[in-house]
Amino acid sequence: MMRRSDSIADMMPEALRQSRYHMKRCFQRFVSQGSRLMKQQHLLEELHGGGSADNNKQLAADGFLGHVISCTHEAVVLPPYVALAVRRNPGVWEYITVHSGDLTVQQITPSDYLKRKEILFLYDNSSQLEVNLGALDLSTPRLTLPCSIGNGMHLVSRFLSSRLGGGGGRTKNKALLDYLLALRYYRRRPGDQQQINNKLLISDTLDTVGKLQAALLLAQAFVSEQHPDTPYQQMAHRFQEWGLEKGWGDTAEACGHTLACLAEVLQAPDPASIHRFFSRVPSVFDVVIFSVHGYFGQHKVLGMPDTGGQVVYILDQVRALEEELLQRIKGQGLTFTPNILVLTRLIPEAKGTTCNVELEPIENTRHSSILRVPFKTQDGQDLPHWVSRFDIYPYLERYAQDSCAKILDILGRKPDLVIGNYTDGNLVAYLVSRKLGVTQGTIAHALEKTKYEDSDVKWREMDHKYHFSCQFTADMIAMNTSDFIIASTYQEIAGSKDKPGQYESHYAFTMPGLCRFATGINVFDPKFNIAAPGADQSVYFPFTLKHKRLTDLHPQIEALVYGKEENDEHIGYLENRRKPVIFSMARLDKVKNITGLVEWYGQDKRLRVLVNLVVVGGLLDPTQSKDREEIEEINKMHSLINKYQLKGQIRWIKAQTDRVRNGELYRCIADTRGAFVQPALYEAFGLTVIEAMNCGLPTFATNQGGPAEIIVDEVSGFHINPLDGKEASNKIANFFQKCNEDPMYWNRMSTAGLQRIYECYTWQIYATKVLNMGSMYGFWRTLDKEEKQAKQQYLQMFYNLHFRKLANAVPKVGEQPEQATAVP
Ligand code: UDP
Ligand code: LCN
């Protein structure tokens, strides 16, 4: 019996005994064409000497070999050897070589595997730089189960509980005591009358764990005798007598909870009490978020080059974080105002947006602003033009310095948490958090490496256009320096059973002639956390909430959807308005596959009878677009509408940037008892999916990427395979047919979608998680300081000696106007 938990190399001899002949033929086929890189599909085809072999029955018949090949994502063939990169589970890789002649099998290291791979691209790799970042994490605990990936905070509280609860008597909690002694709120801003300088929770007199425990006992006894609502101010003087400072709570009851949490942690910590305590500690007040590349603004930026859902995400995130911060600070009995600054680029030539404004308050917040800092040219002038996100590397170091100075000026203190977004934001977040010595968080809405096949080994071919040499190096630096990483979904980190995740693809990779990452980032690192975004529920609310509906907008929406007028705002019309509408909205990129949806619809007669199609996206006139990809898609849309004679059944509306009206538009589609369809070839997360679901619109979304996780297929919506249009359109048609037979079916799907959202995808859940991360990892980073510092120093050296050179070699294209490239 084969145990799939054993290493492949260990199991091979037994498998060989079972089917030596079959294996030999297979490996000889692999080497028959000389040295090459083979991908999974190719390997599966050649397993049987050509033709498709990926059906499960066939693989089962191939026994162990079939199992190994079905888990092999790539093979390096250097006759007589074949080196296999086998992914046995999400995040779990094994590298082996098989000799095609005698079938001897050997386990090899990732580095050995990558060296073999380089030979395919380089004549001589003997002087290739190798970086092994995993080797620097000697004592960092690792998760072990693939199903725990992305649940880092939970595991950190477990590790902390055994660490703090371990032997060592009263000294065992020294790290926690030192952390508490360092808690302080200091602020001095230029116009402030006086500086604020407050110790928090404990004073310097409580300098041993014993003294702290004694003080906690006294305070606990005292607050238990007070009315639960007694304000902290009335108890403050007693707290101070015991060496306790403010920050425990606003009332006797709240103080009692925090005191009890800390007492429990000091006495016998368990993961739950640690988690509770860190969710109450007053440690995060000011947050800085870097989303550097533009255009970043609140109006008229969606659809501009490089600007998509990540802007929506950051702005909504800020609103949620501010709300959560205000609640927490009040609950801690403090009166400090939180501040959130979103740092982006100031673009003097702002094309009708506010991207040339330095400080812009964020709507629907009281204490949050966008702060724009310009890029500087070599001679110190403000760089006037937009610069593609692929070309901005030479500007980032100076940008980080300038931003840092501005932040300190505006906040009057160091932020408590610096979060980066996308490669550029993350790199700057690294530079700024390193300089200020504060906690660093990382977000990547989509990592670029997995978007382009073989972008690592073929980096040289693509570098003039994409500068992946800089990008992947910057990603490695930021992922490794970051205290925690926020991902939207599990698949973003570790993919699925069959497909590696975006972060996972950085585990071991090489850029021949540049750098070999023998280990880059390990997805079993407890820094990974899933915190899925939500949708602004004041904008995207259920269609059934009649009193909130924006009926004033209905005439405009009516004209958009059902008007007959064709111009550069909309084309096509809907003849039969009694039919439900299937709706899609996205940037008009290839990957969004809106043209795919139009084609599926065109080809499916049954679907065309059942529903109308409304799509929002892009421009309608190709001559008005500057984006190469968008132009192609626009032309394709027109030709599909003609080819399938869709007029009368389709309405194509140009990109809509009024999110409030878009919210009502989703609801109006729900009024038709229609559905939302997200047909992307790949979607990192998919904000439109949750927007639609929030409005109560049954949703069909791609099974490639985030939506596969957002929706539970056939329960809270439907998955569709974007590579199989026939099956997808059939699934949509079946749904509407079923709704005709059972009108309650539509209602059930609508409600189930909403339920899924409320359980898992709200900004409130997100904000709670992220602030807990800020607090928990803020302490975690103080443990094993020497080892962590050694890794930081190594990465700093890597930045100085390697990254800086790469960044400086990128032509400063921003200093001349440039055409838009791809968008995120
Ligand atoms: N969006 C919009 N108008 C459009 C197309 C998209 O307002 O014409 C918004 C959409 O509502 C969503 C965001 O842009 O909030 C797109 O985010 P998503 O995650 O779906 O995709 P991205 O563009 O980030 O890849
Ligand atoms: C970027 C993307 O491509 C989308 O899939 C995400 O939903 C968006 O950012 C926000 O995270």
Coordinates of N, CA, C and O in Angstrom, one line a residue, residues 216-307:
L216 N -2.2 43.9 39.6 CA -3.4 43.5 38.9 C -4.4 42.9 39.8 O -5.6 43.2 39.7
L217 N -3.9 42.2 40.8 CA -4.8 41.6 41.8 C -5.6 42.7 42.6 O -6.8 42.7 42.7
L218 N -4.8 43.7 43.0 CA -5.5 44.8 43.7 C -6.5 45.5 42.8 O -7.6 45.8 43.3
A219 N -6.1 45.8 41.6 CA -7.0 46.5 40.7 C -8.3 45.7 40.4 O -9.4 46.2 40.3
Q220 N -8.0 44.4 40.2 CA -9.2 43.5 39.9 C -10.2 43.5 41.0 O -11.4 43.6 40.8
A221 N -9.7 43.4 42.3 CA -10.6 43.4 43.4 C -11.3 44.7 43.5 O -12.5 44.8 43.7
F222 N -10.6 45.8 43.2 CA -11.2 47.1 43.3 C -12.4 47.3 42.3 O -13.5 47.6 42.6
V223 N -12.0 47.0 41.0 CA -13.1 47.2 40.0 C -14.3 46.3 40.1 O -15.4 46.7 39.8
S224 N -14.0 45.1 40.7 CA -15.2 44.2 40.9 C -16.2 44.8 41.9 O -17.3 44.4 41.9
E225 N -15.7 45.7 42.7 CA -16.7 46.3 43.7 C -17.4 47.5 43.1 O -18.3 48.1 43.7
Q226 N -16.9 48.0 42.0 CA -17.6 49.2 41.4 C -18.8 48.8 40.5 O -18.9 47.7 40.0
H227 N -19.6 49.8 40.3 CA -20.7 49.6 39.3 C -20.0 49.4 38.0 O -19.1 50.1 37.7
P228 N -20.5 48.5 37.2 CA -19.8 48.2 35.9 C -19.7 49.4 35.0 O -18.7 49.5 34.2
D229 N -20.6 50.4 35.1 CA -20.5 51.6 34.3 C -19.6 52.7 34.8 O -19.5 53.8 34.2
T230 N -19.0 52.5 36.0 CA -18.2 53.6 36.6 C -17.1 54.0 35.6 O -16.3 53.2 35.1
P231 N -17.0 55.3 35.3 CA -16.0 55.7 34.3 C -14.6 55.6 34.9 O -14.4 55.7 36.1
Y232 N -13.7 55.3 34.0 CA -12.3 55.2 34.4 C -11.8 56.4 35.2 O -11.1 56.2 36.2
Q233 N -12.2 57.6 34.7 CA -11.7 58.8 35.4 C -11.9 58.7 36.9 O -11.1 59.2 37.7
Q234 N -13.0 58.1 37.3 CA -13.3 58.1 38.8 C -12.4 57.1 39.5 O -12.3 57.1 40.7
M235 N -11.7 56.2 38.7 CA -10.9 55.2 39.3 C -9.4 55.5 39.1 O -8.6 54.8 39.7
A236 N -9.1 56.5 38.2 CA -7.8 56.7 37.8 C -6.8 56.8 38.9 O -5.7 56.2 38.9
H237 N -7.1 57.6 39.9 CA -6.1 57.9 41.0 C -5.8 56.6 41.7 O -4.6 56.4 42.1
R238 N -6.8 55.7 41.9 CA -6.4 54.4 42.6 C -5.5 53.6 41.7 O -4.6 53.0 42.1
F239 N -5.8 53.5 40.4 CA -5.0 52.8 39.5 C -3.5 53.3 39.6 O -2.6 52.5 39.6
Q240 N -3.4 54.6 39.6 CA -2.1 55.2 39.6 C -1.3 54.8 40.9 O -0.1 54.5 40.9
E241 N -2.1 54.7 42.0 CA -1.4 54.3 43.3 C -0.8 52.9 43.1 O 0.3 52.6 43.7
W242 N -1.4 52.1 42.3 CA -0.9 50.7 42.1 C 0.2 50.6 41.0 O 0.6 49.6 40.6
G243 N 0.4 51.7 40.3 CA 1.4 51.7 39.2 C 0.7 51.4 37.9 O 1.4 51.1 36.9
L244 N -0.6 51.6 37.9 CA -1.3 51.3 36.6 C -1.7 52.6 35.9 O -2.2 53.5 36.5
E245 N -1.4 52.7 34.6 CA -1.7 53.9 33.9 C -3.0 53.7 33.1 O -3.6 52.7 33.1
K246 N -3.3 54.7 32.3 CA -4.6 54.6 31.5 C -4.4 53.6 30.4 O -3.3 53.2 30.0
G247 N -5.6 53.2 29.8 CA -5.6 52.3 28.7 C -6.3 51.0 29.0 O -6.5 50.2 28.1
W248 N -6.7 50.8 30.2 CA -7.3 49.5 30.6 C -8.8 49.4 30.1 O -9.3 48.4 29.9
G249 N -9.4 50.6 30.1 CA -10.8 50.5 29.7 C -11.5 51.9 30.0 O -10.9 52.7 30.7
D250 N -12.7 52.1 29.5 CA -13.4 53.3 29.8 C -14.3 53.2 31.0 O -14.8 54.2 31.5
T251 N -14.6 51.9 31.3 CA -15.5 51.7 32.5 C -14.9 50.7 33.4 O -14.0 50.0 33.0
A252 N -15.5 50.5 34.6 CA -15.0 49.5 35.5 C -15.1 48.1 34.8 O -14.2 47.3 34.9
E253 N -16.2 47.9 34.1 CA -16.4 46.6 33.5 C -15.3 46.3 32.4 O -14.6 45.3 32.4
A254 N -15.0 47.3 31.6 CA -14.0 47.1 30.5 C -12.6 46.9 31.2 O -11.9 46.1 30.7
C255 N -12.3 47.8 32.2 CA -11.0 47.6 32.9 C -10.9 46.2 33.4 O -9.9 45.6 33.3
G256 N -12.0 45.8 34.0 CA -12.0 44.4 34.7 C -11.6 43.4 33.6 O -10.8 42.5 33.9
H257 N -12.2 43.5 32.4 CA -11.9 42.5 31.4 C -10.4 42.5 31.0 O -9.8 41.4 30.9
T258 N -9.9 43.7 30.8 CA -8.5 43.8 30.4 C -7.5 43.3 31.5 O -6.6 42.5 31.2
L259 N -7.9 43.7 32.7 CA -7.0 43.2 33.8 C -7.0 41.7 33.9 O -6.0 41.1 34.1
A260 N -8.2 41.1 33.8 CA -8.4 39.7 33.9 C -7.6 39.0 32.8 O -6.9 38.0 33.0
C261 N -7.7 39.6 31.5 CA -7.0 39.0 30.4 C -5.5 38.9 30.7 O -4.8 37.9 30.5
L262 N -4.9 40.0 31.2 CA -3.5 40.1 31.4 C -3.1 39.1 32.6 O -2.1 38.4 32.5
A263 N -3.9 39.1 33.6 CA -3.7 38.2 34.8 C -3.6 36.8 34.3 O -2.7 36.0 34.7
E264 N -4.6 36.4 33.4 CA -4.6 35.1 32.9 C -3.3 34.8 32.1 O -2.7 33.7 32.2
V265 N -3.0 35.7 31.2 CA -1.8 35.5 30.4 C -0.6 35.3 31.3 O 0.3 34.5 31.0
L266 N -0.5 36.1 32.3 CA 0.7 36.0 33.2 C 0.7 34.7 34.0 O 1.8 34.1 34.3
Q267 N -0.5 34.3 34.4 CA -0.5 33.1 35.2 C -0.4 31.8 34.4 O 0.5 31.0 34.6
A268 N -1.2 31.6 33.5 CA -1.2 30.4 32.7 C -1.8 30.7 31.3 O -3.0 30.5 31.1
P269 N -1.0 31.2 30.4 CA -1.5 31.7 29.1 C -2.1 30.5 28.3 O -1.6 29.4 28.3
D270 N -3.2 30.8 27.6 CA -3.7 29.9 26.6 C -4.0 30.8 25.4 O -4.1 32.0 25.5
P271 N -4.1 30.2 24.2 CA -4.2 31.0 23.0 C -5.4 31.9 23.0 O -5.3 33.1 22.6
A272 N -6.5 31.5 23.6 CA -7.7 32.4 23.7 C -7.4 33.6 24.5 O -7.8 34.7 24.1
S273 N -6.8 33.5 25.7 CA -6.5 34.6 26.5 C -5.5 35.6 25.9 O -5.6 36.8 26.0
I274 N -4.5 35.0 25.2 CA -3.5 35.8 24.5 C -4.2 36.6 23.4 O -4.0 37.8 23.3
H275 N -5.1 36.0 22.7 CA -5.8 36.6 21.6 C -6.7 37.8 22.2 O -6.6 38.9 21.7
R276 N -7.4 37.5 23.3 CA -8.2 38.5 23.9 C -7.4 39.7 24.4 O -7.8 40.8 24.1
F277 N -6.3 39.3 25.0 CA -5.5 40.4 25.6 C -5.0 41.3 24.5 O -5.1 42.6 24.5
F278 N -4.4 40.8 23.4 CA -3.9 41.6 22.4 C -5.0 42.4 21.6 O -4.7 43.4 20.9
S279 N -6.2 41.9 21.6 CA -7.2 42.7 21.0 C -7.6 43.9 21.8 O -8.4 44.7 21.4
R280 N -7.2 43.9 23.1 CA -7.5 45.0 23.9 C -6.4 46.0 24.2 O -6.6 47.1 24.6
V281 N -5.1 45.5 23.9 CA -4.0 46.4 24.3 C -4.0 47.7 23.5 O -4.2 47.7 22.3
P282 N -3.8 48.8 24.1 CA -3.8 50.1 23.4 C -2.4 50.3 22.7 O -1.5 50.9 23.2
S283 N -2.3 49.7 21.5 CA -1.0 49.8 20.9 C -1.0 50.3 19.4 O 0.0 50.6 18.9
V284 N -2.2 50.5 18.9 CA -2.3 51.0 17.5 C -3.3 52.2 17.5 O -4.4 52.1 17.9
F285 N -2.7 53.3 17.1 CA -3.5 54.6 17.0 C -3.4 55.2 15.6 O -4.4 55.7 15.1
D286 N -2.2 55.2 15.1 CA -2.0 55.8 13.8 C -1.5 54.8 12.8 O -0.5 54.0 13.1
V287 N -2.1 54.8 11.6 CA -1.7 53.8 10.6 C -1.4 54.5 9.3 O -2.1 55.5 8.9
V288 N -0.3 54.0 8.7 CA 0.0 54.6 7.4 C -0.1 53.5 6.4 O 0.4 52.4 6.6
I289 N -0.7 53.8 5.2 CA -0.9 52.8 4.2 C -0.3 53.3 2.9 O -0.6 54.4 2.5
F290 N 0.7 52.6 2.3 CA 1.3 53.0 1.1 C 0.6 52.3 -0.1 O 0.7 51.1 -0.2
S291 N 0.0 53.1 -1.0 CA -0.5 52.6 -2.2 C 0.1 53.6 -3.3 O -0.5 54.6 -3.6
V292 N 1.3 53.3 -3.7 CA 2.1 54.4 -4.3 C 1.7 54.7 -5.7 O 1.5 55.9 -6.0
H293 N 1.6 53.7 -6.6 CA 1.4 54.1 -8.0 C 0.0 54.7 -8.2 O -0.9 54.3 -7.5
G294 N 0.0 55.6 -9.1 CA -1.3 56.2 -9.4 C -2.0 55.7 -10.6 O -1.4 54.8 -11.2
Y295 N -3.1 56.1 -10.8 CA -3.8 57.3 -10.2 C -4.5 56.8 -8.9 O -5.3 55.9 -9.0
F296 N -4.3 57.5 -7.8 CA -5.0 57.1 -6.6 C -5.9 58.3 -6.2 O -5.3 59.3 -5.8
G297 N -7.2 58.2 -6.2 CA -8.0 59.3 -5.8 C -9.4 58.7 -5.5 O -9.7 57.5 -5.6
Q298 N -10.3 59.7 -5.2 CA -11.6 59.2 -4.8 C -12.7 59.3 -5.9 O -13.7 58.8 -5.8
H299 N -12.3 60.1 -6.9 CA -13.2 60.2 -8.0 C -12.5 60.1 -9.4 O -11.4 60.6 -9.4
K300 N -13.2 59.6 -10.3 CA -12.7 59.6 -11.7 C -11.4 58.9 -12.0 O -10.6 59.2 -12.9
V301 N -11.0 58.0 -11.1 CA -9.8 57.3 -11.3 C -10.0 55.9 -11.7 O -9.1 55.3 -12.3
L302 N -11.1 55.3 -11.4 CA -11.3 53.9 -11.8 C -11.3 53.7 -13.3 O -11.9 54.5 -14.0
G303 N -10.5 52.8 -13.7 CA -10.3 52.6 -15.1 C -9.1 53.4 -15.7 O -8.8 53.1 -16.8
M304 N -8.5 54.3 -14.9 CA -7.3 54.9 -15.4 C -6.2 53.9 -15.3 O -6.3 52.9 -14.6
P305 N -5.1 54.1 -16.1 CA -4.1 53.1 -16.1 C -3.6 52.7 -14.7 O -3.4 53.6 -13.9
D306 N -3.4 51.4 -14.5 CA -2.9 50.9 -13.2 C -3.8 51.1 -12.0 O -3.4 50.9 -10.9
T307 N -5.1 51.5 -12.3 CA -5.9 51.8 -11.2 C -7.2 51.0 -11.2 O -8.0 51.2 -12.1

